[in-house]
Amino acid sequence: MEVSKIHLRRVRDGTLVAADLFDDIADEHLAMWERSWLPAMRVALADFRRRHVPRDRWPQDLHWNWREKAVSARGLLGQQGFAIVCEERLQGMMQLNLTKTSRLPQQRGKEIAYIEFLAAAPWNRAELIREREFAGVGKILMRVAVEVSVAQEFKGRIGLHSLPQADAFYEKCGMTSLGADPRYEGRLTYFEMTAAQAVHFCTV
């Protein structure tokens, strides 16, 4: 497992804080998820219930079990996980699949880095907390996916299926929507980023 140095921007004062990017989701990261993310999500869920927030506004990844996802991916061809740790807390995770190919007409059949799952810690999400701790965790992980794509000679091409609440985020990242995927459970919207879009995304 390799560790790279990155920086996260603290929302409170705008300062950049040093963080570690791990190219694996290790047991220590899953333990952090269980100790901190799960309780925070339960608190948020209790608050939603208390305030009678409609269920369609609840976080759609509440049911994600990162231990199951990470452990099941270990040892599989083309699977790679990432975790961000800052100030001894887990700030975000992502699981990549490097065995899929593009569906866009202009690059159909070419390899992509497919994002299976991506999430920021509860305290970094505006829909769960009034003032986030760190901003941009999701975009940082997206850039990591692009960098992996480049390293694999996929030229920055990436793809993913988006939960409905995240559609606007991926549109703002400049990805191309191919619409609802009838082959995917829940008919989630499928997005791809071309090589040119990846260059623009990483330079803005």
PDB file of N, CA and C in Angstrom, residues 62-154:
ATOM      1  N   LEU A  62     -27.011   5.567   2.410  1.00  0.00           N
ATOM      2  CA  LEU A  62     -27.101   5.155   3.806  1.00  0.00           C
ATOM      3  C   LEU A  62     -26.888   3.655   3.980  1.00  0.00           C
ATOM      4  N   HIS A  63     -27.302   2.887   2.973  1.00  0.00           N
ATOM      5  CA  HIS A  63     -27.245   1.421   3.081  1.00  0.00           C
ATOM      6  C   HIS A  63     -25.887   0.851   2.687  1.00  0.00           C
ATOM      7  N   TRP A  64     -24.959   1.674   2.205  1.00  0.00           N
ATOM      8  CA  TRP A  64     -23.673   1.156   1.756  1.00  0.00           C
ATOM      9  C   TRP A  64     -22.888   0.579   2.929  1.00  0.00           C
ATOM     10  N   ASN A  65     -22.435  -0.638   2.749  1.00  0.00           N
ATOM     11  CA  ASN A  65     -21.571  -1.281   3.747  1.00  0.00           C
ATOM     12  C   ASN A  65     -20.168  -1.334   3.157  1.00  0.00           C
ATOM     13  N   TRP A  66     -19.333  -0.396   3.561  1.00  0.00           N
ATOM     14  CA  TRP A  66     -18.000  -0.296   2.975  1.00  0.00           C
ATOM     15  C   TRP A  66     -17.125  -1.490   3.321  1.00  0.00           C
ATOM     16  N   ARG A  67     -17.336  -2.111   4.458  1.00  0.00           N
ATOM     17  CA  ARG A  67     -16.536  -3.303   4.768  1.00  0.00           C
ATOM     18  C   ARG A  67     -16.830  -4.407   3.763  1.00  0.00           C
ATOM     19  N   GLU A  68     -18.086  -4.643   3.491  1.00  0.00           N
ATOM     20  CA  GLU A  68     -18.449  -5.671   2.521  1.00  0.00           C
ATOM     21  C   GLU A  68     -17.910  -5.331   1.137  1.00  0.00           C
ATOM     22  N   LYS A  69     -18.038  -4.074   0.744  1.00  0.00           N
ATOM     23  CA  LYS A  69     -17.595  -3.666  -0.586  1.00  0.00           C
ATOM     24  C   LYS A  69     -16.088  -3.819  -0.746  1.00  0.00           C
ATOM     25  N   ALA A  70     -15.336  -3.337   0.239  1.00  0.00           N
ATOM     26  CA  ALA A  70     -13.879  -3.365   0.145  1.00  0.00           C
ATOM     27  C   ALA A  70     -13.338  -4.793   0.230  1.00  0.00           C
ATOM     28  N   VAL A  71     -13.854  -5.572   1.153  1.00  0.00           N
ATOM     29  CA  VAL A  71     -13.359  -6.937   1.332  1.00  0.00           C
ATOM     30  C   VAL A  71     -13.685  -7.790   0.106  1.00  0.00           C
ATOM     31  N   SER A  72     -14.879  -7.619  -0.459  1.00  0.00           N
ATOM     32  CA  SER A  72     -15.262  -8.429  -1.621  1.00  0.00           C
ATOM     33  C   SER A  72     -14.426  -8.087  -2.852  1.00  0.00           C
ATOM     34  N   ALA A  73     -13.859  -6.869  -2.887  1.00  0.00           N
ATOM     35  CA  ALA A  73     -13.064  -6.448  -4.049  1.00  0.00           C
ATOM     36  C   ALA A  73     -11.607  -6.885  -3.952  1.00  0.00           C
ATOM     37  N   ARG A  74     -11.161  -7.260  -2.761  1.00  0.00           N
ATOM     38  CA  ARG A  74      -9.760  -7.624  -2.580  1.00  0.00           C
ATOM     39  C   ARG A  74      -9.400  -8.852  -3.397  1.00  0.00           C
ATOM     40  N   GLY A  75      -8.288  -8.743  -4.091  1.00  0.00           N
ATOM     41  CA  GLY A  75      -7.799  -9.868  -4.868  1.00  0.00           C
ATOM     42  C   GLY A  75      -8.426 -10.011  -6.236  1.00  0.00           C
ATOM     43  N   LEU A  76      -9.421  -9.191  -6.547  1.00  0.00           N
ATOM     44  CA  LEU A  76     -10.061  -9.273  -7.856  1.00  0.00           C
ATOM     45  C   LEU A  76      -9.283  -8.459  -8.882  1.00  0.00           C
ATOM     46  N   LEU A  77      -9.210  -8.973 -10.091  1.00  0.00           N
ATOM     47  CA  LEU A  77      -8.491  -8.310 -11.164  1.00  0.00           C
ATOM     48  C   LEU A  77      -9.103  -6.940 -11.455  1.00  0.00           C
ATOM     49  N   GLY A  78      -8.253  -5.924 -11.512  1.00  0.00           N
ATOM     50  CA  GLY A  78      -8.696  -4.599 -11.919  1.00  0.00           C
ATOM     51  C   GLY A  78      -9.414  -3.790 -10.865  1.00  0.00           C
ATOM     52  N   GLN A  79      -9.426  -4.258  -9.632  1.00  0.00           N
ATOM     53  CA  GLN A  79     -10.086  -3.518  -8.555  1.00  0.00           C
ATOM     54  C   GLN A  79      -9.048  -2.754  -7.734  1.00  0.00           C
ATOM     55  N   GLN A  80      -9.341  -1.497  -7.428  1.00  0.00           N
ATOM     56  CA  GLN A  80      -8.427  -0.702  -6.611  1.00  0.00           C
ATOM     57  C   GLN A  80      -9.214   0.260  -5.740  1.00  0.00           C
ATOM     58  N   GLY A  81      -8.885   0.278  -4.458  1.00  0.00           N
ATOM     59  CA  GLY A  81      -9.554   1.168  -3.520  1.00  0.00           C
ATOM     60  C   GLY A  81      -8.653   2.315  -3.108  1.00  0.00           C
ATOM     61  N   PHE A  82      -9.277   3.392  -2.632  1.00  0.00           N
ATOM     62  CA  PHE A  82      -8.545   4.562  -2.156  1.00  0.00           C
ATOM     63  C   PHE A  82      -9.212   5.103  -0.899  1.00  0.00           C
ATOM     64  N   ALA A  83      -8.384   5.626  -0.002  1.00  0.00           N
ATOM     65  CA  ALA A  83      -8.894   6.215   1.235  1.00  0.00           C
ATOM     66  C   ALA A  83      -8.103   7.482   1.543  1.00  0.00           C
ATOM     67  N   ILE A  84      -8.796   8.505   2.014  1.00  0.00           N
ATOM     68  CA  ILE A  84      -8.161   9.754   2.417  1.00  0.00           C
ATOM     69  C   ILE A  84      -8.269   9.887   3.933  1.00  0.00           C
ATOM     70  N   VAL A  85      -7.127  10.108   4.579  1.00  0.00           N
ATOM     71  CA  VAL A  85      -7.090  10.301   6.027  1.00  0.00           C
ATOM     72  C   VAL A  85      -6.454  11.647   6.318  1.00  0.00           C
ATOM     73  N   CYS A  86      -7.119  12.437   7.139  1.00  0.00           N
ATOM     74  CA  CYS A  86      -6.614  13.749   7.533  1.00  0.00           C
ATOM     75  C   CYS A  86      -6.927  13.970   8.999  1.00  0.00           C
ATOM     76  N   GLU A  87      -5.930  14.430   9.736  1.00  0.00           N
ATOM     77  CA  GLU A  87      -6.078  14.658  11.176  1.00  0.00           C
ATOM     78  C   GLU A  87      -6.614  13.411  11.879  1.00  0.00           C
ATOM     79  N   GLU A  88      -6.086  12.262  11.443  1.00  0.00           N
ATOM     80  CA  GLU A  88      -6.376  10.961  12.038  1.00  0.00           C
ATOM     81  C   GLU A  88      -7.840  10.544  11.873  1.00  0.00           C
ATOM     82  N   ARG A  89      -8.518  11.132  10.885  1.00  0.00           N
ATOM     83  CA  ARG A  89      -9.902  10.742  10.612  1.00  0.00           C
ATOM     84  C   ARG A  89     -10.059  10.414   9.133  1.00  0.00           C
ATOM     85  N   LEU A  90     -10.904   9.440   8.866  1.00  0.00           N
ATOM     86  CA  LEU A  90     -11.181   9.020   7.492  1.00  0.00           C
ATOM     87  C   LEU A  90     -12.104  10.047   6.833  1.00  0.00           C
ATOM     88  N   GLN A  91     -11.624  10.661   5.737  1.00  0.00           N
ATOM     89  CA  GLN A  91     -12.361  11.751   5.116  1.00  0.00           C
ATOM     90  C   GLN A  91     -13.097  11.353   3.838  1.00  0.00           C
ATOM     91  N   GLY A  92     -12.691  10.251   3.209  1.00  0.00           N
ATOM     92  CA  GLY A  92     -13.354   9.822   1.989  1.00  0.00           C
ATOM     93  C   GLY A  92     -12.812   8.488   1.509  1.00  0.00           C
ATOM     94  N   MET A  93     -13.624   7.768   0.707  1.00  0.00           N
ATOM     95  CA  MET A  93     -13.199   6.491   0.138  1.00  0.00           C
ATOM     96  C   MET A  93     -13.746   6.352  -1.277  1.00  0.00           C
ATOM     97  N   MET A  94     -13.056   5.535  -2.072  1.00  0.00           N
ATOM     98  CA  MET A  94     -13.480   5.268  -3.447  1.00  0.00           C
ATOM     99  C   MET A  94     -13.014   3.881  -3.866  1.00  0.00           C
ATOM    100  N   GLN A  95     -13.857   3.185  -4.630  1.00  0.00           N
ATOM    101  CA  GLN A  95     -13.513   1.886  -5.197  1.00  0.00           C
ATOM    102  C   GLN A  95     -13.567   1.970  -6.706  1.00  0.00           C
ATOM    103  N   LEU A  96     -12.474   1.610  -7.382  1.00  0.00           N
ATOM    104  CA  LEU A  96     -12.385   1.658  -8.837  1.00  0.00           C
ATOM    105  C   LEU A  96     -12.390   0.258  -9.439  1.00  0.00           C
ATOM    106  N   ASN A  97     -12.935   0.183 -10.667  1.00  0.00           N
ATOM    107  CA  ASN A  97     -12.918  -1.039 -11.457  1.00  0.00           C
ATOM    108  C   ASN A  97     -12.259  -0.695 -12.794  1.00  0.00           C
ATOM    109  N   LEU A  98     -11.158  -1.345 -13.108  1.00  0.00           N
ATOM    110  CA  LEU A  98     -10.392  -1.020 -14.311  1.00  0.00           C
ATOM    111  C   LEU A  98     -10.628  -2.015 -15.445  1.00  0.00           C
ATOM    112  N   THR A  99     -11.729  -2.765 -15.385  1.00  0.00           N
ATOM    113  CA  THR A  99     -11.990  -3.789 -16.394  1.00  0.00           C
ATOM    114  C   THR A  99     -13.126  -3.416 -17.361  1.00  0.00           C
ATOM    115  N   LYS A 100     -13.685  -2.216 -17.208  1.00  0.00           N
ATOM    116  CA  LYS A 100     -14.834  -1.837 -18.034  1.00  0.00           C
ATOM    117  C   LYS A 100     -14.411  -0.971 -19.224  1.00  0.00           C
ATOM    118  N   THR A 101     -15.307  -0.869 -20.193  1.00  0.00           N
ATOM    119  CA  THR A 101     -15.033  -0.077 -21.401  1.00  0.00           C
ATOM    120  C   THR A 101     -16.123   0.974 -21.617  1.00  0.00           C
ATOM    121  N   SER A 102     -15.791   1.943 -22.458  1.00  0.00           N
ATOM    122  CA  SER A 102     -16.657   3.096 -22.689  1.00  0.00           C
ATOM    123  C   SER A 102     -17.891   2.743 -23.523  1.00  0.00           C
ATOM    124  N   ARG A 103     -18.957   3.537 -23.291  1.00  0.00           N
ATOM    125  CA  ARG A 103     -20.184   3.412 -24.071  1.00  0.00           C
ATOM    126  C   ARG A 103     -20.417   4.636 -24.967  1.00  0.00           C
ATOM    127  N   LEU A 104     -19.683   5.719 -24.741  1.00  0.00           N
ATOM    128  CA  LEU A 104     -19.848   6.904 -25.573  1.00  0.00           C
ATOM    129  C   LEU A 104     -19.481   6.591 -27.022  1.00  0.00           C
ATOM    130  N   PRO A 105     -20.258   7.044 -27.992  1.00  0.00           N
ATOM    131  CA  PRO A 105     -19.976   6.723 -29.401  1.00  0.00           C
ATOM    132  C   PRO A 105     -18.558   7.075 -29.838  1.00  0.00           C
ATOM    133  N   GLN A 106     -18.043   8.232 -29.388  1.00  0.00           N
ATOM    134  CA  GLN A 106     -16.721   8.669 -29.842  1.00  0.00           C
ATOM    135  C   GLN A 106     -15.572   7.892 -29.217  1.00  0.00           C
ATOM    136  N   GLN A 107     -15.859   7.088 -28.176  1.00  0.00           N
ATOM    137  CA  GLN A 107     -14.786   6.311 -27.556  1.00  0.00           C
ATOM    138  C   GLN A 107     -15.264   4.912 -27.165  1.00  0.00           C
ATOM    139  N   ARG A 108     -16.314   4.459 -27.810  1.00  0.00           N
ATOM    140  CA  ARG A 108     -16.912   3.166 -27.477  1.00  0.00           C
ATOM    141  C   ARG A 108     -15.879   2.038 -27.544  1.00  0.00           C
ATOM    142  N   GLY A 109     -15.889   1.206 -26.521  1.00  0.00           N
ATOM    143  CA  GLY A 109     -14.999   0.053 -26.476  1.00  0.00           C
ATOM    144  C   GLY A 109     -13.633   0.327 -25.884  1.00  0.00           C
ATOM    145  N   LYS A 110     -13.292   1.589 -25.666  1.00  0.00           N
ATOM    146  CA  LYS A 110     -11.990   1.915 -25.079  1.00  0.00           C
ATOM    147  C   LYS A 110     -12.068   1.790 -23.559  1.00  0.00           C
ATOM    148  N   GLU A 111     -10.938   1.458 -22.953  1.00  0.00           N
ATOM    149  CA  GLU A 111     -10.913   1.226 -21.510  1.00  0.00           C
ATOM    150  C   GLU A 111     -11.182   2.507 -20.732  1.00  0.00           C
ATOM    151  N   ILE A 112     -11.869   2.334 -19.595  1.00  0.00           N
ATOM    152  CA  ILE A 112     -12.118   3.445 -18.684  1.00  0.00           C
ATOM    153  C   ILE A 112     -11.808   2.992 -17.258  1.00  0.00           C
ATOM    154  N   ALA A 113     -11.615   3.962 -16.390  1.00  0.00           N
ATOM    155  CA  ALA A 113     -11.579   3.706 -14.950  1.00  0.00           C
ATOM    156  C   ALA A 113     -12.997   3.939 -14.451  1.00  0.00           C
ATOM    157  N   TYR A 114     -13.649   2.879 -14.046  1.00  0.00           N
ATOM    158  CA  TYR A 114     -15.050   2.954 -13.629  1.00  0.00           C
ATOM    159  C   TYR A 114     -15.129   3.092 -12.110  1.00  0.00           C
ATOM    160  N   ILE A 115     -15.837   4.114 -11.654  1.00  0.00           N
ATOM    161  CA  ILE A 115     -15.985   4.350 -10.217  1.00  0.00           C
ATOM    162  C   ILE A 115     -17.171   3.533  -9.715  1.00  0.00           C
ATOM    163  N   GLU A 116     -16.865   2.483  -8.967  1.00  0.00           N
ATOM    164  CA  GLU A 116     -17.925   1.648  -8.400  1.00  0.00           C
ATOM    165  C   GLU A 116     -18.642   2.377  -7.265  1.00  0.00           C
ATOM    166  N   PHE A 117     -17.852   2.964  -6.362  1.00  0.00           N
ATOM    167  CA  PHE A 117     -18.410   3.659  -5.211  1.00  0.00           C
ATOM    168  C   PHE A 117     -17.494   4.820  -4.837  1.00  0.00           C
ATOM    169  N   LEU A 118     -18.091   5.914  -4.398  1.00  0.00           N
ATOM    170  CA  LEU A 118     -17.337   7.083  -3.946  1.00  0.00           C
ATOM    171  C   LEU A 118     -18.163   7.784  -2.885  1.00  0.00           C
ATOM    172  N   ALA A 119     -17.536   8.126  -1.763  1.00  0.00           N
ATOM    173  CA  ALA A 119     -18.265   8.825  -0.703  1.00  0.00           C
ATOM    174  C   ALA A 119     -17.310   9.643   0.147  1.00  0.00           C
ATOM    175  N   ALA A 120     -17.824  10.778   0.622  1.00  0.00           N
ATOM    176  CA  ALA A 120     -17.098  11.612   1.584  1.00  0.00           C
ATOM    177  C   ALA A 120     -17.649  11.314   2.973  1.00  0.00           C
ATOM    178  N   ALA A 121     -16.850  11.592   3.988  1.00  0.00           N
ATOM    179  CA  ALA A 121     -17.275  11.388   5.367  1.00  0.00           C
ATOM    180  C   ALA A 121     -18.511  12.239   5.663  1.00  0.00           C
ATOM    181  N   PRO A 122     -19.377  11.815   6.569  1.00  0.00           N
ATOM    182  CA  PRO A 122     -20.600  12.565   6.880  1.00  0.00           C
ATOM    183  C   PRO A 122     -20.354  14.025   7.228  1.00  0.00           C
ATOM    184  N   TRP A 123     -19.251  14.300   7.946  1.00  0.00           N
ATOM    185  CA  TRP A 123     -18.972  15.680   8.359  1.00  0.00           C
ATOM    186  C   TRP A 123     -18.434  16.548   7.214  1.00  0.00           C
ATOM    187  N   ASN A 124     -18.271  15.958   6.032  1.00  0.00           N
ATOM    188  CA  ASN A 124     -17.845  16.716   4.855  1.00  0.00           C
ATOM    189  C   ASN A 124     -18.976  16.879   3.843  1.00  0.00           C
ATOM    190  N   ARG A 125     -20.211  16.589   4.256  1.00  0.00           N
ATOM    191  CA  ARG A 125     -21.344  16.599   3.340  1.00  0.00           C
ATOM    192  C   ARG A 125     -22.375  17.633   3.765  1.00  0.00           C
ATOM    193  N   ALA A 126     -22.651  18.562   2.863  1.00  0.00           N
ATOM    194  CA  ALA A 126     -23.539  19.680   3.175  1.00  0.00           C
ATOM    195  C   ALA A 126     -24.954  19.231   3.514  1.00  0.00           C
ATOM    196  N   GLU A 127     -25.397  18.097   2.959  1.00  0.00           N
ATOM    197  CA  GLU A 127     -26.759  17.642   3.231  1.00  0.00           C
ATOM    198  C   GLU A 127     -26.905  16.996   4.605  1.00  0.00           C
ATOM    199  N   LEU A 128     -25.763  16.753   5.270  1.00  0.00           N
ATOM    200  CA  LEU A 128     -25.801  16.082   6.573  1.00  0.00           C
ATOM    201  C   LEU A 128     -25.397  16.977   7.740  1.00  0.00           C
ATOM    202  N   ILE A 129     -24.694  18.057   7.444  1.00  0.00           N
ATOM    203  CA  ILE A 129     -24.173  18.886   8.521  1.00  0.00           C
ATOM    204  C   ILE A 129     -24.208  20.352   8.094  1.00  0.00           C
ATOM    205  N   ARG A 130     -24.442  21.230   9.062  1.00  0.00           N
ATOM    206  CA  ARG A 130     -24.604  22.651   8.738  1.00  0.00           C
ATOM    207  C   ARG A 130     -23.322  23.246   8.188  1.00  0.00           C
ATOM    208  N   GLU A 131     -22.191  22.951   8.823  1.00  0.00           N
ATOM    209  CA  GLU A 131     -20.906  23.462   8.341  1.00  0.00           C
ATOM    210  C   GLU A 131     -19.944  22.301   8.153  1.00  0.00           C
ATOM    211  N   ARG A 132     -19.599  22.037   6.908  1.00  0.00           N
ATOM    212  CA  ARG A 132     -18.689  20.932   6.614  1.00  0.00           C
ATOM    213  C   ARG A 132     -17.304  21.185   7.209  1.00  0.00           C
ATOM    214  N   GLU A 133     -16.592  20.089   7.463  1.00  0.00           N
ATOM    215  CA  GLU A 133     -15.216  20.217   7.958  1.00  0.00           C
ATOM    216  C   GLU A 133     -14.254  20.506   6.810  1.00  0.00           C
ATOM    217  N   PHE A 134     -14.313  19.664   5.765  1.00  0.00           N
ATOM    218  CA  PHE A 134     -13.445  19.851   4.602  1.00  0.00           C
ATOM    219  C   PHE A 134     -14.298  19.871   3.336  1.00  0.00           C
ATOM    220  N   ALA A 135     -13.900  20.719   2.392  1.00  0.00           N
ATOM    221  CA  ALA A 135     -14.610  20.828   1.120  1.00  0.00           C
ATOM    222  C   ALA A 135     -13.827  20.116   0.011  1.00  0.00           C
ATOM    223  N   GLY A 136     -14.549  19.632  -0.986  1.00  0.00           N
ATOM    224  CA  GLY A 136     -13.907  19.114  -2.184  1.00  0.00           C
ATOM    225  C   GLY A 136     -13.375  17.704  -2.119  1.00  0.00           C
ATOM    226  N   VAL A 137     -13.757  16.927  -1.109  1.00  0.00           N
ATOM    227  CA  VAL A 137     -13.252  15.555  -1.009  1.00  0.00           C
ATOM    228  C   VAL A 137     -13.683  14.726  -2.214  1.00  0.00           C
ATOM    229  N   GLY A 138     -14.942  14.888  -2.628  1.00  0.00           N
ATOM    230  CA  GLY A 138     -15.426  14.140  -3.782  1.00  0.00           C
ATOM    231  C   GLY A 138     -14.670  14.474  -5.051  1.00  0.00           C
ATOM    232  N   LYS A 139     -14.390  15.767  -5.266  1.00  0.00           N
ATOM    233  CA  LYS A 139     -13.648  16.167  -6.466  1.00  0.00           C
ATOM    234  C   LYS A 139     -12.217  15.643  -6.427  1.00  0.00           C
ATOM    235  N   ILE A 140     -11.611  15.619  -5.264  1.00  0.00           N
ATOM    236  CA  ILE A 140     -10.255  15.080  -5.150  1.00  0.00           C
ATOM    237  C   ILE A 140     -10.245  13.605  -5.553  1.00  0.00           C
ATOM    238  N   LEU A 141     -11.210  12.849  -5.079  1.00  0.00           N
ATOM    239  CA  LEU A 141     -11.274  11.436  -5.436  1.00  0.00           C
ATOM    240  C   LEU A 141     -11.564  11.256  -6.929  1.00  0.00           C
ATOM    241  N   MET A 142     -12.369  12.141  -7.490  1.00  0.00           N
ATOM    242  CA  MET A 142     -12.595  12.107  -8.944  1.00  0.00           C
ATOM    243  C   MET A 142     -11.286  12.322  -9.699  1.00  0.00           C
ATOM    244  N   ARG A 143     -10.485  13.271  -9.229  1.00  0.00           N
ATOM    245  CA  ARG A 143      -9.192  13.524  -9.887  1.00  0.00           C
ATOM    246  C   ARG A 143      -8.266  12.326  -9.737  1.00  0.00           C
ATOM    247  N   VAL A 144      -8.350  11.654  -8.605  1.00  0.00           N
ATOM    248  CA  VAL A 144      -7.566  10.437  -8.420  1.00  0.00           C
ATOM    249  C   VAL A 144      -7.967   9.396  -9.463  1.00  0.00           C
ATOM    250  N   ALA A 145      -9.269   9.264  -9.702  1.00  0.00           N
ATOM    251  CA  ALA A 145      -9.748   8.318 -10.711  1.00  0.00           C
ATOM    252  C   ALA A 145      -9.196   8.670 -12.090  1.00  0.00           C
ATOM    253  N   VAL A 146      -9.181   9.955 -12.420  1.00  0.00           N
ATOM    254  CA  VAL A 146      -8.621  10.396 -13.699  1.00  0.00           C
ATOM    255  C   VAL A 146      -7.129  10.068 -13.759  1.00  0.00           C
ATOM    256  N   GLU A 147      -6.409  10.321 -12.671  1.00  0.00           N
ATOM    257  CA  GLU A 147      -4.976  10.046 -12.642  1.00  0.00           C
ATOM    258  C   GLU A 147      -4.696   8.555 -12.817  1.00  0.00           C
ATOM    259  N   VAL A 148      -5.511   7.716 -12.204  1.00  0.00           N
ATOM    260  CA  VAL A 148      -5.353   6.273 -12.376  1.00  0.00           C
ATOM    261  C   VAL A 148      -5.608   5.901 -13.836  1.00  0.00           C
ATOM    262  N   SER A 149      -6.634   6.503 -14.419  1.00  0.00           N
ATOM    263  CA  SER A 149      -6.939   6.253 -15.830  1.00  0.00           C
ATOM    264  C   SER A 149      -5.755   6.621 -16.723  1.00  0.00           C
ATOM    265  N   VAL A 150      -5.145   7.755 -16.448  1.00  0.00           N
ATOM    266  CA  VAL A 150      -3.972   8.179 -17.221  1.00  0.00           C
ATOM    267  C   VAL A 150      -2.820   7.202 -17.025  1.00  0.00           C
ATOM    268  N   ALA A 151      -2.589   6.797 -15.786  1.00  0.00           N
ATOM    269  CA  ALA A 151      -1.501   5.871 -15.489  1.00  0.00           C
ATOM    270  C   ALA A 151      -1.699   4.519 -16.176  1.00  0.00           C
ATOM    271  N   GLN A 152      -2.966   4.131 -16.366  1.00  0.00           N
ATOM    272  CA  GLN A 152      -3.281   2.870 -17.039  1.00  0.00           C
ATOM    273  C   GLN A 152      -3.312   3.026 -18.558  1.00  0.00           C
ATOM    274  N   GLU A 153      -2.980   4.242 -19.030  1.00  0.00           N
ATOM    275  CA  GLU A 153      -3.002   4.587 -20.458  1.00  0.00           C
ATOM    276  C   GLU A 153      -4.413   4.584 -21.027  1.00  0.00           C
ATOM    277  N   PHE A 154      -5.390   4.958 -20.166  1.00  0.00           N
ATOM    278  CA  PHE A 154      -6.781   5.130 -20.600  1.00  0.00           C
ATOM    279  C   PHE A 154      -7.053   6.592 -20.950  1.00  0.00           C
TER     280      PHE A 154
END
